[in-house]
Amino acid sequence: MADLLGYYRRNSNCRAEDLSMVLYGSEHRLRYLKEIWARVENDSGFDKSHRVHLNHSDRYIDACRKIKRFTEIVDHYKNHYKKTHLELDELYDIYMAIDENLPIDVHLSMFIPLVKYHTSPSQKERWLDDAMNFRIIGAYAQTEMAHGSNIRGLETVAVYDNELQEFDLHSPTLSSCKWWPGGLGHTANMAGM
């Protein structure tokens, strides 16, 4: 099979570079992505070679270290482009280059879009910049054992504590237990429903 694939690659009249530009939209975007890919691939902070030897706890700690390194790269690009935060697609570009699931998957794929597209202007103003800059890490707390995405069936109760000025979330039954995705249940300090 490898021989056959090599044969077709050698005899193709389509250059890989031309196809890449079509897939990524432009020469400028491809150059930008190659810069990010090279930066992440050459960063020893994202080395995966030792991962198979780590137990669950050590693997989580290693993933948290990688999240910190990821945010440092995000800060570099924010400063480079003189932005207060990167857009979600720019965060994805960097995160996808890491090529490893970290305990911020749900923060990037569900929590930020929830805040960005499904909140009032005042809520967006209060939470979005913190989420985009990783000052808060969010979970998506809709996932109850017995209810999945059935919003009307959710049993979790949020009670506001005036003294502490924060919400206490209560899952009063076994069927209302949250099924946290991976390490996010340990990593998040905010939750959206």
mmCIF file of C-alpha atoms in Angstrom:
data_model
loop_
_atom_site.group_PDB
_atom_site.id
_atom_site.type_symbol
_atom_site.label_atom_id
_atom_site.label_comp_id
_atom_site.label_asym_id
_atom_site.label_seq_id
_atom_site.Cartn_x
_atom_site.Cartn_y
_atom_site.Cartn_z
ATOM 1 C CA MET A 1 0.000 0.000 0.000
ATOM 2 C CA ALA A 2 2.809 2.429 0.896
ATOM 3 C CA ASP A 3 4.388 1.750 -2.505
ATOM 4 C CA LEU A 4 1.106 2.472 -4.266
ATOM 5 C CA LEU A 5 0.599 5.711 -2.328
ATOM 6 C CA GLY A 6 4.171 6.779 -3.087
ATOM 7 C CA TYR A 7 3.637 6.038 -6.772
ATOM 8 C CA TYR A 8 0.563 8.262 -6.936
ATOM 9 C CA ARG A 9 2.272 11.022 -4.997
ATOM 10 C CA ARG A 10 5.278 10.994 -7.329
ATOM 11 C CA ASN A 11 3.087 11.001 -10.422
ATOM 12 C CA SER A 12 0.541 13.588 -9.336
ATOM 13 C CA ASN A 13 0.379 16.846 -11.241
ATOM 14 C CA CYS A 14 -0.901 18.566 -8.092
ATOM 15 C CA ARG A 15 1.728 20.051 -5.785
ATOM 16 C CA ALA A 16 1.120 19.533 -2.066
ATOM 17 C CA GLU A 17 1.802 23.229 -1.444
ATOM 18 C CA ASP A 18 -0.934 24.248 -3.928
ATOM 19 C CA LEU A 19 -3.405 21.854 -2.324
ATOM 20 C CA SER A 20 -2.499 23.206 1.124
ATOM 21 C CA MET A 21 -3.267 26.753 0.013
ATOM 22 C CA VAL A 22 -6.670 25.623 -1.245
ATOM 23 C CA LEU A 23 -7.413 23.751 1.984
ATOM 24 C CA TYR A 24 -6.278 26.598 4.259
ATOM 25 C CA GLY A 25 -7.651 29.456 2.184
ATOM 26 C CA SER A 26 -4.589 31.493 1.260
ATOM 27 C CA GLU A 27 -0.824 31.583 1.214
ATOM 28 C CA HIS A 28 -0.876 34.078 4.102
ATOM 29 C CA ARG A 29 -3.012 31.773 6.306
ATOM 30 C CA LEU A 30 -0.854 28.763 5.447
ATOM 31 C CA ARG A 31 2.294 30.706 6.420
ATOM 32 C CA TYR A 32 0.615 31.765 9.695
ATOM 33 C CA LEU A 33 -0.388 28.158 10.499
ATOM 34 C CA LYS A 34 3.069 26.803 9.616
ATOM 35 C CA GLU A 35 4.592 29.322 12.029
ATOM 36 C CA ILE A 36 2.256 28.131 14.816
ATOM 37 C CA TRP A 37 2.856 24.460 13.978
ATOM 38 C CA ALA A 38 6.633 24.922 14.038
ATOM 39 C CA ARG A 39 6.468 26.866 17.297
ATOM 40 C CA VAL A 40 4.432 24.125 19.018
ATOM 41 C CA GLU A 41 6.308 21.175 17.457
ATOM 42 C CA ASN A 42 9.665 22.628 18.542
ATOM 43 C CA ASP A 43 8.492 23.500 22.049
ATOM 44 C CA SER A 44 9.730 20.882 24.519
ATOM 45 C CA GLY A 45 6.823 21.846 26.785
ATOM 46 C CA PHE A 46 4.502 19.896 24.481
ATOM 47 C CA ASP A 47 6.602 16.736 24.309
ATOM 48 C CA LYS A 48 4.397 13.608 24.390
ATOM 49 C CA SER A 49 7.115 10.937 24.475
ATOM 50 C CA HIS A 50 6.947 10.382 28.244
ATOM 51 C CA ARG A 51 3.130 10.328 28.417
ATOM 52 C CA VAL A 52 2.755 6.539 28.184
ATOM 53 C CA HIS A 53 4.758 6.160 31.402
ATOM 54 C CA LEU A 54 2.558 8.492 33.469
ATOM 55 C CA ASN A 55 -0.223 7.402 35.794
ATOM 56 C CA HIS A 56 -3.581 9.190 35.720
ATOM 57 C CA SER A 57 -2.659 11.844 38.311
ATOM 58 C CA ASP A 58 0.712 12.611 36.739
ATOM 59 C CA ARG A 59 -0.876 12.783 33.292
ATOM 60 C CA TYR A 60 -3.379 15.362 34.570
ATOM 61 C CA ILE A 61 -0.579 17.417 36.145
ATOM 62 C CA ASP A 62 1.358 17.224 32.868
ATOM 63 C CA ALA A 63 -1.754 18.374 30.967
ATOM 64 C CA CYS A 64 -2.146 21.349 33.319
ATOM 65 C CA ARG A 65 1.488 22.285 32.692
ATOM 66 C CA LYS A 66 0.738 22.169 28.956
ATOM 67 C CA ILE A 67 -2.294 24.400 29.449
ATOM 68 C CA LYS A 68 -0.026 26.955 31.114
ATOM 69 C CA ARG A 69 2.405 26.749 28.196
ATOM 70 C CA PHE A 70 -0.511 27.076 25.756
ATOM 71 C CA THR A 71 -1.669 30.279 27.490
ATOM 72 C CA GLU A 72 1.873 31.673 27.303
ATOM 73 C CA ILE A 73 1.847 31.146 23.532
ATOM 74 C CA VAL A 74 -1.613 32.736 23.350
ATOM 75 C CA ASP A 75 -0.224 35.736 25.272
ATOM 76 C CA HIS A 76 2.690 35.943 22.834
ATOM 77 C CA TYR A 77 0.315 36.154 19.850
ATOM 78 C CA LYS A 78 -1.944 38.645 21.668
ATOM 79 C CA ASN A 79 1.059 40.896 22.239
ATOM 80 C CA HIS A 80 2.367 40.335 18.722
ATOM 81 C CA TYR A 81 -0.972 41.346 17.172
ATOM 82 C CA LYS A 82 -1.661 43.997 19.862
ATOM 83 C CA LYS A 83 -4.976 42.410 20.878
ATOM 84 C CA THR A 84 -6.719 42.141 24.235
ATOM 85 C CA HIS A 85 -7.644 38.560 23.353
ATOM 86 C CA LEU A 86 -7.403 36.219 20.392
ATOM 87 C CA GLU A 87 -10.561 35.236 18.560
ATOM 88 C CA LEU A 88 -11.908 31.739 19.106
ATOM 89 C CA ASP A 89 -10.641 30.483 15.728
ATOM 90 C CA GLU A 90 -7.164 31.813 16.553
ATOM 91 C CA LEU A 91 -7.231 29.955 19.879
ATOM 92 C CA TYR A 92 -8.262 26.796 18.005
ATOM 93 C CA ASP A 93 -5.377 27.226 15.550
ATOM 94 C CA ILE A 94 -2.884 27.133 18.419
ATOM 95 C CA TYR A 95 -4.716 24.448 20.384
ATOM 96 C CA MET A 96 -5.062 22.123 17.392
ATOM 97 C CA ALA A 97 -1.303 22.393 16.806
ATOM 98 C CA ILE A 98 -0.739 20.829 20.244
ATOM 99 C CA ASP A 99 -2.409 17.658 18.926
ATOM 100 C CA GLU A 100 -3.381 16.424 22.376
ATOM 101 C CA ASN A 101 -6.594 16.606 24.368
ATOM 102 C CA LEU A 102 -6.121 18.838 27.388
ATOM 103 C CA PRO A 103 -8.614 19.596 30.174
ATOM 104 C CA ILE A 104 -9.649 22.792 28.366
ATOM 105 C CA ASP A 105 -11.414 21.082 25.438
ATOM 106 C CA VAL A 106 -14.893 21.850 26.756
ATOM 107 C CA HIS A 107 -13.842 25.368 27.764
ATOM 108 C CA LEU A 108 -12.852 26.070 24.156
ATOM 109 C CA SER A 109 -15.544 24.118 22.343
ATOM 110 C CA MET A 110 -18.586 24.684 24.580
ATOM 111 C CA PHE A 111 -18.102 27.216 27.381
ATOM 112 C CA ILE A 112 -16.659 30.099 25.334
ATOM 113 C CA PRO A 113 -19.237 29.661 22.536
ATOM 114 C CA LEU A 114 -21.994 29.513 25.187
ATOM 115 C CA VAL A 115 -20.856 32.822 26.681
ATOM 116 C CA LYS A 116 -20.145 34.367 23.271
ATOM 117 C CA TYR A 117 -23.390 33.448 21.512
ATOM 118 C CA HIS A 118 -26.000 32.733 24.200
ATOM 119 C CA THR A 119 -25.659 35.422 26.851
ATOM 120 C CA SER A 120 -26.937 38.958 27.282
ATOM 121 C CA PRO A 121 -24.649 41.881 26.452
ATOM 122 C CA SER A 122 -24.000 42.504 30.175
ATOM 123 C CA GLN A 123 -23.162 38.818 30.788
ATOM 124 C CA LYS A 124 -20.876 38.816 27.765
ATOM 125 C CA GLU A 125 -19.146 41.935 29.051
ATOM 126 C CA ARG A 126 -18.720 40.351 32.489
ATOM 127 C CA TRP A 127 -17.457 36.880 31.468
ATOM 128 C CA LEU A 128 -16.209 36.688 27.876
ATOM 129 C CA ASP A 129 -12.863 38.453 28.232
ATOM 130 C CA ASP A 130 -12.021 36.372 31.322
ATOM 131 C CA ALA A 131 -12.922 33.179 29.447
ATOM 132 C CA MET A 132 -10.997 34.147 26.298
ATOM 133 C CA ASN A 133 -7.924 34.998 28.390
ATOM 134 C CA PHE A 134 -8.150 31.870 30.599
ATOM 135 C CA ARG A 135 -8.614 33.786 33.840
ATOM 136 C CA ILE A 136 -11.611 31.523 34.240
ATOM 137 C CA ILE A 137 -11.947 27.984 32.889
ATOM 138 C CA GLY A 138 -15.505 26.960 32.212
ATOM 139 C CA ALA A 139 -17.372 23.700 32.134
ATOM 140 C CA TYR A 140 -20.704 22.960 30.559
ATOM 141 C CA ALA A 141 -22.851 21.757 33.465
ATOM 142 C CA GLN A 142 -25.842 20.553 31.501
ATOM 143 C CA THR A 143 -24.689 16.944 31.374
ATOM 144 C CA GLU A 144 -26.747 15.166 34.029
ATOM 145 C CA MET A 145 -26.626 11.394 34.146
ATOM 146 C CA ALA A 146 -30.359 10.954 33.462
ATOM 147 C CA HIS A 147 -31.062 14.018 31.359
ATOM 148 C CA GLY A 148 -28.277 14.654 28.840
ATOM 149 C CA SER A 149 -29.419 17.595 26.759
ATOM 150 C CA ASN A 150 -33.033 17.585 28.027
ATOM 151 C CA ILE A 151 -32.995 21.104 29.505
ATOM 152 C CA ARG A 152 -36.478 20.845 31.012
ATOM 153 C CA GLY A 153 -35.555 17.653 32.859
ATOM 154 C CA LEU A 154 -32.468 19.037 34.608
ATOM 155 C CA GLU A 155 -32.592 18.632 38.385
ATOM 156 C CA THR A 156 -29.575 20.725 39.364
ATOM 157 C CA VAL A 157 -30.464 23.723 41.515
ATOM 158 C CA ALA A 158 -28.388 26.914 41.696
ATOM 159 C CA VAL A 159 -28.773 28.769 45.020
ATOM 160 C CA TYR A 160 -27.303 32.257 45.363
ATOM 161 C CA ASP A 161 -25.417 32.898 48.618
ATOM 162 C CA ASN A 162 -25.700 36.637 49.354
ATOM 163 C CA GLU A 163 -22.996 36.547 51.990
ATOM 164 C CA LEU A 164 -20.406 34.941 49.700
ATOM 165 C CA GLN A 165 -21.847 36.543 46.541
ATOM 166 C CA GLU A 166 -21.632 33.307 44.621
ATOM 167 C CA PHE A 167 -23.815 30.436 43.502
ATOM 168 C CA ASP A 168 -23.842 27.022 45.122
ATOM 169 C CA LEU A 169 -24.772 24.311 42.636
ATOM 170 C CA HIS A 170 -26.636 21.344 44.058
ATOM 171 C CA SER A 171 -27.278 18.068 42.275
ATOM 172 C CA PRO A 172 -29.778 16.598 44.773
ATOM 173 C CA THR A 173 -30.255 13.135 43.257
ATOM 174 C CA LEU A 174 -28.164 10.385 41.742
ATOM 175 C CA SER A 175 -29.821 11.027 38.371
ATOM 176 C CA SER A 176 -28.704 14.681 38.506
ATOM 177 C CA CYS A 177 -25.003 13.832 38.902
ATOM 178 C CA LYS A 178 -22.772 15.614 36.409
ATOM 179 C CA TRP A 179 -20.746 13.587 33.966
ATOM 180 C CA TRP A 180 -17.732 15.854 33.680
ATOM 181 C CA PRO A 181 -15.727 15.456 30.495
ATOM 182 C CA GLY A 182 -12.249 14.275 31.449
ATOM 183 C CA GLY A 183 -10.129 16.501 33.642
ATOM 184 C CA LEU A 184 -12.390 19.512 33.175
ATOM 185 C CA GLY A 185 -14.323 18.641 36.316
ATOM 186 C CA HIS A 186 -11.085 19.232 38.233
ATOM 187 C CA THR A 187 -9.941 22.185 36.162
ATOM 188 C CA ALA A 188 -13.014 24.401 35.783
ATOM 189 C CA ASN A 189 -13.799 27.224 38.151
ATOM 190 C CA MET A 190 -16.989 28.285 36.322
ATOM 191 C CA ALA A 191 -19.911 26.412 34.827
ATOM 192 C CA GLY A 192 -22.470 27.321 32.192
ATOM 193 C CA MET A 193 -25.804 25.673 31.587
#
